[in-house]
Structure formats: structure tokens, C-alpha cells
CSV table of C-alpha atoms in Angstrom, one decimal:
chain,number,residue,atom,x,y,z
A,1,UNK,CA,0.0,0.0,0.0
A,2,UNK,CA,2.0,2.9,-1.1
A,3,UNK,CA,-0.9,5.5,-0.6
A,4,UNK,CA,-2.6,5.3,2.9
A,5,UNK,CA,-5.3,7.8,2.1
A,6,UNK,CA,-7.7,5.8,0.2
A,7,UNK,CA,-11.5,5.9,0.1
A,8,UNK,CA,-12.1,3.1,-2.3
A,9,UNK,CA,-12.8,-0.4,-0.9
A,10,UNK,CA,-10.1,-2.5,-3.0
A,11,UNK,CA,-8.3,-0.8,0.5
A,12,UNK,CA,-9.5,-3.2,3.0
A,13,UNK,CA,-12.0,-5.8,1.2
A,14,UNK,CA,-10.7,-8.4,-1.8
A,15,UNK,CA,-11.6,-6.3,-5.3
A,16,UNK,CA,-13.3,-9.5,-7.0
A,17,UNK,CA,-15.4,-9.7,-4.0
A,18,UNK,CA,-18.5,-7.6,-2.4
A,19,UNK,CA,-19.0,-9.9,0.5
A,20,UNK,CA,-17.2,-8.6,3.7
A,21,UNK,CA,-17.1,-11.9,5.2
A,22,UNK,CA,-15.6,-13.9,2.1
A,23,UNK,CA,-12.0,-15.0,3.4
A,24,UNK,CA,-10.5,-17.9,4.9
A,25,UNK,CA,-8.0,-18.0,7.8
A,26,UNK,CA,-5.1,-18.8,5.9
A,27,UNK,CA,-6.3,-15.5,3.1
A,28,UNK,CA,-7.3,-13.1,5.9
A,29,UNK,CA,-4.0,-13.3,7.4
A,30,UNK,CA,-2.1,-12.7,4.8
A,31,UNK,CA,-4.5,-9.9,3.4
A,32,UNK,CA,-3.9,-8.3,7.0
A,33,UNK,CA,-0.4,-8.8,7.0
A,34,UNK,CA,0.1,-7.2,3.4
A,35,UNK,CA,-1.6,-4.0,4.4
A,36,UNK,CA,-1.0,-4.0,8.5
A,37,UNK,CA,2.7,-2.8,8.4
A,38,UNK,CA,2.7,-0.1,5.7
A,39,UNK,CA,0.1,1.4,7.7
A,40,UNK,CA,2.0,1.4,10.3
A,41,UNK,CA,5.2,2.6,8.6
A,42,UNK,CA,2.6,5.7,7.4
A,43,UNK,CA,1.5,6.4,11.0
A,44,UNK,CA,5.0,6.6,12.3
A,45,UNK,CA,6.6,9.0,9.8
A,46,UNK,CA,3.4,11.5,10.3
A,47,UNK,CA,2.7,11.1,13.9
A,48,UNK,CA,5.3,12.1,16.1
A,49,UNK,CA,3.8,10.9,19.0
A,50,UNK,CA,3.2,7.8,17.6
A,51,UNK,CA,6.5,7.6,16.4
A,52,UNK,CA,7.7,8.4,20.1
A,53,UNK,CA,5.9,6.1,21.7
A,54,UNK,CA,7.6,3.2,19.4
A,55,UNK,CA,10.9,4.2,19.9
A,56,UNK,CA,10.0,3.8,23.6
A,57,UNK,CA,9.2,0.5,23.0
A,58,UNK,CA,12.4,-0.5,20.8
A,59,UNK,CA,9.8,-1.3,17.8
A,60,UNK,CA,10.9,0.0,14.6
A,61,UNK,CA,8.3,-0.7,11.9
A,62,UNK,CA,11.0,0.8,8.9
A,63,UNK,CA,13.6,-2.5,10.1
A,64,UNK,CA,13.8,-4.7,7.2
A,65,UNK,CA,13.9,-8.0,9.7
A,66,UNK,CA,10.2,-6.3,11.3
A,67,UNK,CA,7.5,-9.5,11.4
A,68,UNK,CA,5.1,-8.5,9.0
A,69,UNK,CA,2.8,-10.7,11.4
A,70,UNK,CA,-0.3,-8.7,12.6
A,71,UNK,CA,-0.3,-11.2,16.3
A,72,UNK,CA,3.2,-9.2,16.5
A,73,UNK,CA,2.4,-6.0,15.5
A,74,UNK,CA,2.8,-3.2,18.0
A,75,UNK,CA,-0.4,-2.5,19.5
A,76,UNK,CA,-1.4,0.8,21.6
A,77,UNK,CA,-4.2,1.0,24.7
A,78,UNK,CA,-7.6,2.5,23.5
A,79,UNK,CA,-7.2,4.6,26.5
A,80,UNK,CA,-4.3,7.1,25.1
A,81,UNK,CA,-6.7,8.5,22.8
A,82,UNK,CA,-8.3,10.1,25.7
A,83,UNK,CA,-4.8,11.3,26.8
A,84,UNK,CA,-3.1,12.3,23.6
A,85,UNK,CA,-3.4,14.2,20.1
A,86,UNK,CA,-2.8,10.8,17.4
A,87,UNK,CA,-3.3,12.5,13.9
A,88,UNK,CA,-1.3,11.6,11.3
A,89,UNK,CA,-2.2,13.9,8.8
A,90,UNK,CA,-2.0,17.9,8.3
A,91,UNK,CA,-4.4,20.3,10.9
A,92,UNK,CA,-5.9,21.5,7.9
A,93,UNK,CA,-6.7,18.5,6.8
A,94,UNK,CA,-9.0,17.5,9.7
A,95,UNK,CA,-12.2,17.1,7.9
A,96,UNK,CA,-14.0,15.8,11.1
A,97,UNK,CA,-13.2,15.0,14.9
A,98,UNK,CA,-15.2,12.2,16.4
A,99,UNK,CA,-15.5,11.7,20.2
A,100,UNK,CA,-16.4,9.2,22.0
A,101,UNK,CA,-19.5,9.8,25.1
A,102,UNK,CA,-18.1,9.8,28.5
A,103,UNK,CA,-20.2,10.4,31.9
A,104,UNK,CA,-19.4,14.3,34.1
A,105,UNK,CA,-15.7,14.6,34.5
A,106,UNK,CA,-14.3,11.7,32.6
A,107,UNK,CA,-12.0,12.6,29.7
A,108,UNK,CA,-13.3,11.2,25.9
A,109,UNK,CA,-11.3,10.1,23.3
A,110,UNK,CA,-11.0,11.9,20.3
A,111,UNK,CA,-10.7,10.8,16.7
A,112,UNK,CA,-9.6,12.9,13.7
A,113,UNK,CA,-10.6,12.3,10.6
A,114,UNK,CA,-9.4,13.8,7.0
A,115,UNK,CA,-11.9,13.0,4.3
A,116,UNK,CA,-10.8,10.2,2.5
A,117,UNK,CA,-10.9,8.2,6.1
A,118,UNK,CA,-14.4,9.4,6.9
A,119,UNK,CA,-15.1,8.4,2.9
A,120,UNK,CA,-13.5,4.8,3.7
A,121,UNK,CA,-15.2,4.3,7.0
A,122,UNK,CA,-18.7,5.0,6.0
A,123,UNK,CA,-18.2,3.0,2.8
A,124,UNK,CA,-17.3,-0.2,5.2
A,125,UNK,CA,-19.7,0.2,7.4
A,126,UNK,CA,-22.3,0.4,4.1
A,127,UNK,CA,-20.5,-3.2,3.0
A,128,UNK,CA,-20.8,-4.6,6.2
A,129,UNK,CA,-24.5,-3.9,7.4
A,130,UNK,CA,-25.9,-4.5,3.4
A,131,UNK,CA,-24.7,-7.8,3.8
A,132,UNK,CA,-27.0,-8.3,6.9
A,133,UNK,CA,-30.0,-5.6,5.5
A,134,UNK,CA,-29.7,-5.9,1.6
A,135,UNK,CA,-29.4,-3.5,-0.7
A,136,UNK,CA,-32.8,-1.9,-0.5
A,137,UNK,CA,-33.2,1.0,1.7
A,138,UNK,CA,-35.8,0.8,4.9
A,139,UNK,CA,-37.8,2.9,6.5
A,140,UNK,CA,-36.2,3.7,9.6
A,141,UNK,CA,-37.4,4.5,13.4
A,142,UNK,CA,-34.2,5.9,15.0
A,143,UNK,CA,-34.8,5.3,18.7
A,144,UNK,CA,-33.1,8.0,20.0
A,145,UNK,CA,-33.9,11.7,19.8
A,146,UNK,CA,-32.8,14.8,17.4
A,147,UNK,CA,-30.9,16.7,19.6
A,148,UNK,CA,-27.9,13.8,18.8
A,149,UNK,CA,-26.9,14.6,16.2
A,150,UNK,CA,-27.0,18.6,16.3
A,151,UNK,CA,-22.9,19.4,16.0
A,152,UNK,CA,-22.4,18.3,12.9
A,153,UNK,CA,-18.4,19.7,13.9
A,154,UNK,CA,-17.8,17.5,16.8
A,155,UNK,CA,-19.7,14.1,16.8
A,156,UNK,CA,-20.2,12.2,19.3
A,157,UNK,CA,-20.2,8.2,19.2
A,158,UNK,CA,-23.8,8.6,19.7
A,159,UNK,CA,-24.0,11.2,17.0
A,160,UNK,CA,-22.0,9.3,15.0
A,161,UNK,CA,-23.7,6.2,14.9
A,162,UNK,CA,-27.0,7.4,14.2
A,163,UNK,CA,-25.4,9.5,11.4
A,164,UNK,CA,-24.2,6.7,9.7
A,165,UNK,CA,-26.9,4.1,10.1
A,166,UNK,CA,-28.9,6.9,8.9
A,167,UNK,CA,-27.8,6.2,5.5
A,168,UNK,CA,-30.0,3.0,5.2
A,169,UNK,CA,-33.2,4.1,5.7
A,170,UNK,CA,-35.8,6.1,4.0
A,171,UNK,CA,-38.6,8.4,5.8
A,172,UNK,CA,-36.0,8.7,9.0
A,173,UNK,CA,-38.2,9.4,12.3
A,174,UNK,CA,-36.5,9.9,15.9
A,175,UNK,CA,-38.7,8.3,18.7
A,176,UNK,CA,-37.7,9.9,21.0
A,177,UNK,CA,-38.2,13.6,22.2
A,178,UNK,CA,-35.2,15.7,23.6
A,179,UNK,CA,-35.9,14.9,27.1
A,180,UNK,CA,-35.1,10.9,25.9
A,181,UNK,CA,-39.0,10.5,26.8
A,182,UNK,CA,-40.8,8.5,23.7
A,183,UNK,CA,-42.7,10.8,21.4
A,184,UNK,CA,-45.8,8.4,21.1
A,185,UNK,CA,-47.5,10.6,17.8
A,186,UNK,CA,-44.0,10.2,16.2
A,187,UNK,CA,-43.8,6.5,16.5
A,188,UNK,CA,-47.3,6.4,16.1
A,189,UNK,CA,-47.4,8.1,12.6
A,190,UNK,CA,-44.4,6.0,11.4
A,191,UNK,CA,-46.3,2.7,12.3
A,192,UNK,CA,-49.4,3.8,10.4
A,193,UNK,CA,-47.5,4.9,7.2
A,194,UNK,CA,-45.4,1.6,6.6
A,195,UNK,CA,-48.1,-0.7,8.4
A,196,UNK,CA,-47.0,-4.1,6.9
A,197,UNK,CA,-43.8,-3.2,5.5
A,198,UNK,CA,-40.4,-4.1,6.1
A,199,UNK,CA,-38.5,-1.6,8.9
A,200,UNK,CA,-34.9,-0.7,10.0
A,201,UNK,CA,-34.5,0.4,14.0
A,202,UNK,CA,-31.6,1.8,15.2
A,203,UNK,CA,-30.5,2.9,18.7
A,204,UNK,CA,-28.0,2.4,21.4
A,205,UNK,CA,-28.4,-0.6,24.1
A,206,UNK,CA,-29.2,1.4,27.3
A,207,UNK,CA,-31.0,3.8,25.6
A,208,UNK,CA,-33.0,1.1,24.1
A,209,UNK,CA,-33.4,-0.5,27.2
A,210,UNK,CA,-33.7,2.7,29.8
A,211,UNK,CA,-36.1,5.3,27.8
A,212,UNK,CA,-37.7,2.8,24.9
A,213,UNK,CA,-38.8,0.1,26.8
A,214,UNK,CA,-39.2,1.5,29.8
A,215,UNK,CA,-41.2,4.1,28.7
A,216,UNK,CA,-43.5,1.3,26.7
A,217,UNK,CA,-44.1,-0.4,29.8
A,218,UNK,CA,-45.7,2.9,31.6
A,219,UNK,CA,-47.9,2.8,27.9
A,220,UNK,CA,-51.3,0.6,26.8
A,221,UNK,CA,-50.0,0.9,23.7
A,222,UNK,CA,-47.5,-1.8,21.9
A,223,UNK,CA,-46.5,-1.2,18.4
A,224,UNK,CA,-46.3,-4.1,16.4
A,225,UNK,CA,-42.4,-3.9,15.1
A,226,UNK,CA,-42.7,-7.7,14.3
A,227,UNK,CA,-41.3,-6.9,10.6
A,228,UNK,CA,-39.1,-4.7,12.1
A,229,UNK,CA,-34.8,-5.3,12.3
A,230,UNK,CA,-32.9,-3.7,15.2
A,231,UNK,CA,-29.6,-3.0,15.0
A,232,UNK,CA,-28.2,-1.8,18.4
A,233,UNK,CA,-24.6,-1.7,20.3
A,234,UNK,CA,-22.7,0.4,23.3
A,235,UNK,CA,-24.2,0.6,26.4
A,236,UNK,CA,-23.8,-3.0,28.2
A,237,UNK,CA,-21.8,-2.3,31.3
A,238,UNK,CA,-24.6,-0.4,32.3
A,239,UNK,CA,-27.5,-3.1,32.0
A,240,UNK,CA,-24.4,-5.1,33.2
A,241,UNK,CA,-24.5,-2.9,36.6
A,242,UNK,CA,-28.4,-3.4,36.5
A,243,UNK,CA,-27.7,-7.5,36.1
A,244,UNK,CA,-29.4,-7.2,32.8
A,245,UNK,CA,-28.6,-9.9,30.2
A,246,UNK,CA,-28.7,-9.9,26.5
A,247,UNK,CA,-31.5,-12.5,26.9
A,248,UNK,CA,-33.7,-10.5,29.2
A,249,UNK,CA,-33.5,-7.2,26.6
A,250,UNK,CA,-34.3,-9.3,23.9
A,251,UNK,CA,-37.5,-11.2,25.9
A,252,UNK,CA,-38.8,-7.7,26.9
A,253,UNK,CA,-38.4,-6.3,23.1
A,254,UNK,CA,-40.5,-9.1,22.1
A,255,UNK,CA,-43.0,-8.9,24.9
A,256,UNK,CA,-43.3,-5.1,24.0
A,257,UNK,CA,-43.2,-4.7,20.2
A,258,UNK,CA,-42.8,-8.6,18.4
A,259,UNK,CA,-39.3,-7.8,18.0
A,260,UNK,CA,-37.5,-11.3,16.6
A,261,UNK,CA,-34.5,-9.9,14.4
A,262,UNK,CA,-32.5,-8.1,16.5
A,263,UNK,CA,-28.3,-7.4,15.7
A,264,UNK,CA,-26.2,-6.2,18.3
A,265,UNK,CA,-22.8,-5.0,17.0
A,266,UNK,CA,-19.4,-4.4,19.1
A,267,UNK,CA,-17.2,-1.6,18.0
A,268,UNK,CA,-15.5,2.0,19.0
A,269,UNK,CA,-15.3,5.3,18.4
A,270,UNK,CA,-11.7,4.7,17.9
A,271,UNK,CA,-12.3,2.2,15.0
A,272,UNK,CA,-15.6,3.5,13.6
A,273,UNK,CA,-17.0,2.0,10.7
A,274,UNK,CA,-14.7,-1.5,11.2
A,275,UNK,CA,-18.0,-2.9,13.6
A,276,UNK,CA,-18.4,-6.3,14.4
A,277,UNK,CA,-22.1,-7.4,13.8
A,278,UNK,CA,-24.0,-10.1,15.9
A,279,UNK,CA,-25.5,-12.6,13.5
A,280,UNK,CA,-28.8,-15.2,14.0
A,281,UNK,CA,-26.9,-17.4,16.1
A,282,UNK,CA,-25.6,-14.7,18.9
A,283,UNK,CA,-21.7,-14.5,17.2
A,284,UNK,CA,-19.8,-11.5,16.8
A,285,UNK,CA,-18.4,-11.2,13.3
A,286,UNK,CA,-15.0,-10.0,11.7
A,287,UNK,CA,-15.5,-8.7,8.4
A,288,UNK,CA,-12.3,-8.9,6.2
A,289,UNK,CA,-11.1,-5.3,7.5
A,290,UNK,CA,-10.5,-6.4,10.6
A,291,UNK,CA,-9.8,-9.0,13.3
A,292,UNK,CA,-10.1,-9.6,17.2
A,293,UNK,CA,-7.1,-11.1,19.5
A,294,UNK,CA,-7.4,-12.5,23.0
A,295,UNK,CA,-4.6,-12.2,25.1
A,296,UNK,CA,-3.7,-13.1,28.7
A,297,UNK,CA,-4.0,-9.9,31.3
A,298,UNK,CA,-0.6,-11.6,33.4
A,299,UNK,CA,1.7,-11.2,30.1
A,300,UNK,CA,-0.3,-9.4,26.9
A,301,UNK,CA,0.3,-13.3,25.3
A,302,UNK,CA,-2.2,-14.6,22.7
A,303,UNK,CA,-4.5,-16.6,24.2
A,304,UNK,CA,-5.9,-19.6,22.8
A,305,UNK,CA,-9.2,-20.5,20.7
A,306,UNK,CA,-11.9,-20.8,23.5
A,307,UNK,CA,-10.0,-19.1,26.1
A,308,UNK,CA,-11.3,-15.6,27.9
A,309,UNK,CA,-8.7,-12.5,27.4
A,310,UNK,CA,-8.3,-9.2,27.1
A,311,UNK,CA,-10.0,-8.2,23.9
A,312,UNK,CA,-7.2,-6.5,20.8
A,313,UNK,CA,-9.1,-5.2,17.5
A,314,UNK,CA,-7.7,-4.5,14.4
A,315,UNK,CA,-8.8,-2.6,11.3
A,316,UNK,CA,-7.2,-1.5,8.6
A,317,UNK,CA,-9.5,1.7,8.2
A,318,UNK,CA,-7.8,4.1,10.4
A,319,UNK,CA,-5.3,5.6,7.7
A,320,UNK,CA,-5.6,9.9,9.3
A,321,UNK,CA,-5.0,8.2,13.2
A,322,UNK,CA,-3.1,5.6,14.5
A,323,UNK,CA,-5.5,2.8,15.5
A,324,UNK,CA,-5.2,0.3,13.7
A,325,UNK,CA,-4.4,-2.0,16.3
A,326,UNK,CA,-6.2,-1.4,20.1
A,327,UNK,CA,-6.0,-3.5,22.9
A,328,UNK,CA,-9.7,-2.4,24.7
A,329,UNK,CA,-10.5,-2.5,28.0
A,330,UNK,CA,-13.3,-5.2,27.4
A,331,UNK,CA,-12.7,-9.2,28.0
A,332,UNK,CA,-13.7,-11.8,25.3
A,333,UNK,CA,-13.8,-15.4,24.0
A,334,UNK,CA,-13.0,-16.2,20.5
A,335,UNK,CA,-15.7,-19.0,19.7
A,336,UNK,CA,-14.3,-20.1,16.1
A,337,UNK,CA,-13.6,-19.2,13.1
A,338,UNK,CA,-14.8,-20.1,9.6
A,339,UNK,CA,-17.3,-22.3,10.6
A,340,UNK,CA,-20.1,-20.1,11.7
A,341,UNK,CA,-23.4,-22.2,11.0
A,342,UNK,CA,-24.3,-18.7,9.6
A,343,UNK,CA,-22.0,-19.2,6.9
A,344,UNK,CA,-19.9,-15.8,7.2
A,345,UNK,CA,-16.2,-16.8,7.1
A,346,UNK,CA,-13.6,-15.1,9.7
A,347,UNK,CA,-13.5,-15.3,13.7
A,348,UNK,CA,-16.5,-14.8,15.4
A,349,UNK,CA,-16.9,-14.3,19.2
A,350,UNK,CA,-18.5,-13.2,22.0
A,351,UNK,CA,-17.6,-10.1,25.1
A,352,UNK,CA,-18.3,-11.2,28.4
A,353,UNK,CA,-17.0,-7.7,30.4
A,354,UNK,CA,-15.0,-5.0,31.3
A,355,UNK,CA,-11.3,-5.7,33.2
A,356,UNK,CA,-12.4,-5.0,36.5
A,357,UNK,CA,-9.9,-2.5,37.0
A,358,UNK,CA,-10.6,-0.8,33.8
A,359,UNK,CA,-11.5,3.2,33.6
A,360,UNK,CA,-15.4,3.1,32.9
A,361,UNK,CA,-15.6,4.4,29.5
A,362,UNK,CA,-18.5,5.7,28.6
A,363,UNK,CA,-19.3,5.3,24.7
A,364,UNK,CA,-22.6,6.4,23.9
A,365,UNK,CA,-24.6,4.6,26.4
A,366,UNK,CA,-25.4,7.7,28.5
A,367,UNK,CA,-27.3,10.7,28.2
A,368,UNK,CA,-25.1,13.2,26.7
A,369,UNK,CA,-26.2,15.2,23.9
């Protein structure tokens, strides 16, 4: 890869192919490893923090000896873009900053995009969640309220999110009022209009949970979203702290509303676009931009297949940031890979918490506009 500032998606998905999830293990890794390093290599000559903060670590990604080896790729904590400016291209290039949510007093991570990243990332995300909704655009309840999405300058994850899933759907209605309290004529209106049809919902997990359902459950009145698909993520170390499982939100959405095909996705602000989207069977899924590691909290080792660890994403999408390769502060199990009865090829797997000493991060799951 000799230019890092791409848009197009021969960047980070096969050219011959238009299904995200179309590569084997033995393929995948060495589609990774082609395009891993050089992005590396383009980080370090235009970031000087980056390129500090590997010299600190006796890494030199320019050594001709260098693995080429994503699982021995340097890797940063998701936590230093809260702490530190990482932008590896001009000032007056930034085209966008991206933040993540964070609860009073806790610092946010902050993201800078030029435009051929933002280009890229929306583009990936498109490829990614068309290969779970089609091509056809939905109508779309957004459950979440206007006020989101107001700064178009400085997005938040929240912002962001609902920005970009907005690009699927057709006749876009918020469900929510400012206040987060449900705007019943909205939803209401929406229902009656595409009675029948085929509908997209998109929201965040506590908000879904907190002001959607909970709101429903003060109502008489249950809208039948029983041809409806839900895509929602961010927000479960709160129903976490509330004991809430993934199988109790998805009980009460049917109870409420029919509710059957319902996606939760895993991702960050600091990888946006690269998500990794819960299929029928419950399994988080790699598309071909990216990749998940478990490794052992004693020594940062690779853990093996089956085995709970610290959770290490990589994408190939950051090319205006260094983040390429994150080791979060969430815990995970890798479950399999190629062999999803689904039938998407690449690791899938599961997140089963936070590290228990881990800063709360708070990434879109509370209410801050």
C-alpha cells in the first residue's frame, strides 16, 4: 500500500469480492499482514507521538527484519486516545473529529478524521451492514432523539452512529423527544405509514433499554415492530451494573413490540466504521477489515481458541490516526472461526465484560447530547 489515504474499498475488502465476510484464515491473514505494516510505517513517519511512543518501545516498523505478522504488531491501549493528540495527517486536513460519550468529568477520546478516512469508514460500514439488511433501503425509526446529532463539527459516538446508520433508511423518524421521553405521535405516525412493511430500528443498548422500553411499559399501547430489524450496540456495562442480560432485553423487546431480528454489534469510536455485527446465532463477526485477538491480562500473550482474554481489535481503516491496532478495556472469547453455521467466514466471538480494573468508558450509552 503505497498510498494510505484511500477511500475506495479494493483498501480493506478483496476487489473481486463484495462480501465482507468472504475470506478464509489462511487469506485473511495474509490480506492483513500485506496492508498492517505499511500502515504502520505511514502512521510513524506523520505522527510524532506515535512515532515516540515506538521508539519507547524499541519497535521500529521501517527494520527490514520487522514481522510482517499482525499477532506481533505493535499494538497501543484504547485509552491514550483520551490522553493524547494521534493524527497523522495535516491540521488543515481534519475534515471531522469524532468523540467518544463519557459520563461528568471523565475525559473522551477523540478521533480525527481527513476526508478520505471518513469516505472509507462510511463505505465499510455500508459493505458490512448491506450484507446483513440488503441493498434496498428501509424505513427507519431511529430510537433515539434529534438533539444527537446537532454538531455536525464534533460528533459524538452517539452522534455518529446514528449519522451513519442513517444512511440505510428512507422516511428517518426519531422516537424519541429531547428529554429521551418517547414521542408516542411520532412512532405512532411512522407505524401507520409503513403498516406491513419491512422496517430498519436503530439505537444504542441502554438507551434502548432505559427510555424505549421502559417508557412502553408505563404505555397501553404496543406497536407491532414484528417486521421490524434492530440493530443496536454500546451501552452493556450499564445493564451489566443493572444484572441485565442480553437475553432478558431481547424477551422484553418481544414482549413489547414482536421484536425477533435483533443485531447487536461491538465496536469504537476509535475504530468507527470496522464494527463487528452479531449474526442469527448470537456471534460476533469479523469482516475482512478487521480481526479480534485475545490475550492473557498476566503477560499481553495470545490466548488460545476458546480461552477468555483481554480483547485487541484490528482494522485497517484508520489511515488519518493511528489505530489500527487497540488492545480495549473489554474481555472476550473467540468462539471459532470459519465455521459459523451462519455461513460468514472469519472469527466470530463473544464479550463477556469489562477488566475489572478498567476506567469506565462511557461510549454512547449515556445521556449526553
Amino acid at each position: 500500500m503505497t498510498d494510505c489515504r484511500v477511500s475506495d474499498l479494493s483498501s480493506v475488502f478483496p476487489v473481486e469480492s463484495a462480501n465482507p465476510f468472504s475470506l478464509s484464515a489462511p487469506e485473511k491473514r495474509a490480506f492483513l499482514n500485506a496492508r498492517l505494516l505499511p500502515l504502520l510505517r505511514h502512521h510513524a513517519a506523520s505522527c510524532e507521538s506515535y512515532a515516540r511512543m515506538l521508539k519507547a518501545l524499541n519497535c521500529d516498523v521501517t527494520a527490514p527484519g520487522i514481522s510482517a505478522d499482525f499477532t506481533d504488531l505493535p499494538f497501543l491501549p484504547v485509552g491514550l486516545f483520551k490522553r493524547l493528540k494521534l493524527c497523522s495527517v495535516p491540521e488543515r486536513e481534519i475534515f471531522k473529529t469524532v468523540t467518544s460519550s463519557g459520563t461528568s468529568g471523565q475525559s473522551v477520546s477523540r478521533i480525527y478524521l481527513d476526508r478520505h478516512n471518513a469516505a472509507l469508514q462510511q463505505k465499510v460500514l455500508v459493505s458490512i451492514v448491506s450484507s446483513f439488511l440488503g441493498k434496498a433501503r428501509l424505513p427507519l425509526l431511529i430510537i433515539d432523539c434529534p438533539a444527537v446529532i446537532k454538531n455536525r463539527a464534533l460528533f459524538s459516538a452517539r452522534g455518529a452512529g446514528v449519522l451513519g446508520f442513517s444512511i440505510f433508511g428512507s422516511d428517518r423518524t426519531y422516537a424519541l423527544n429531547d428529554d429521551l421521553s418517547l414521542n408516542l405521535n411520532a412512532v405512532r405516525a411512522f407505524m401507520e405509514r409503513h403498516a406491513g412493511e419491512k422496517i430498519l430500528l436503530f439505537s444504542f443498548t441502554y438507551v434502548l433499554w432505559q427510555y424505549f422500553c421502559g417508557s412502553l411499559e408505563k404505555s397501553p399501547w404496543r406497536p407491532d415492530l414484528s417486521q421490524g430489524i434492530l440493530f443496536h450496540g454500546g451501552g452493556w456495562k450499564r445493564l451489566a451494573s443493572l444484572n441485565i442480560t442480553r437475553d432478558e432485553l431481547y424477551a422484553r423487546l418481544k414482549a413489547l413490540t414482536g421484536l425477533q431480528d435483533i443485531h447487536d454489534y461491538y465496536g469504537m469510536v476509535e475504530q468507527a466504521g470496522s464494527i463487528f455485527v452479531e449474526c442469527s446465532y448470537g456471534h460476533l463477526h469479523c469482516a475482512d477489515c478487521s480481526d479480534v485477538l485475545t490475550r492473557r491480562e498476566r503477560d499481553l500473550s495470545l490466548c488460545a481458541m476458546g480461552e477468555e482474554g483481554i480483547i485487541e481489535v484490528i482494522s485497517l481503516l484508520p489511515t488519518s490516526y493511528p489505530g489500527n491496532l487497540l488492545i480495549t478495556d473489554d474481555r472476550g472469547v473467540i468462539l471459532g472461526e470459519d465455521d459459523c453455521p451462519c455461513g460468514r467466514k472469519g472469527k466470530y466471538f463473544k464479550v463477556t465484560g469489562r477488566l475489572p480494573r478498567a476506567e469506565v468508558r462511557g461510549c454512547s450509552d449515556t445521556y449526553r447530547l
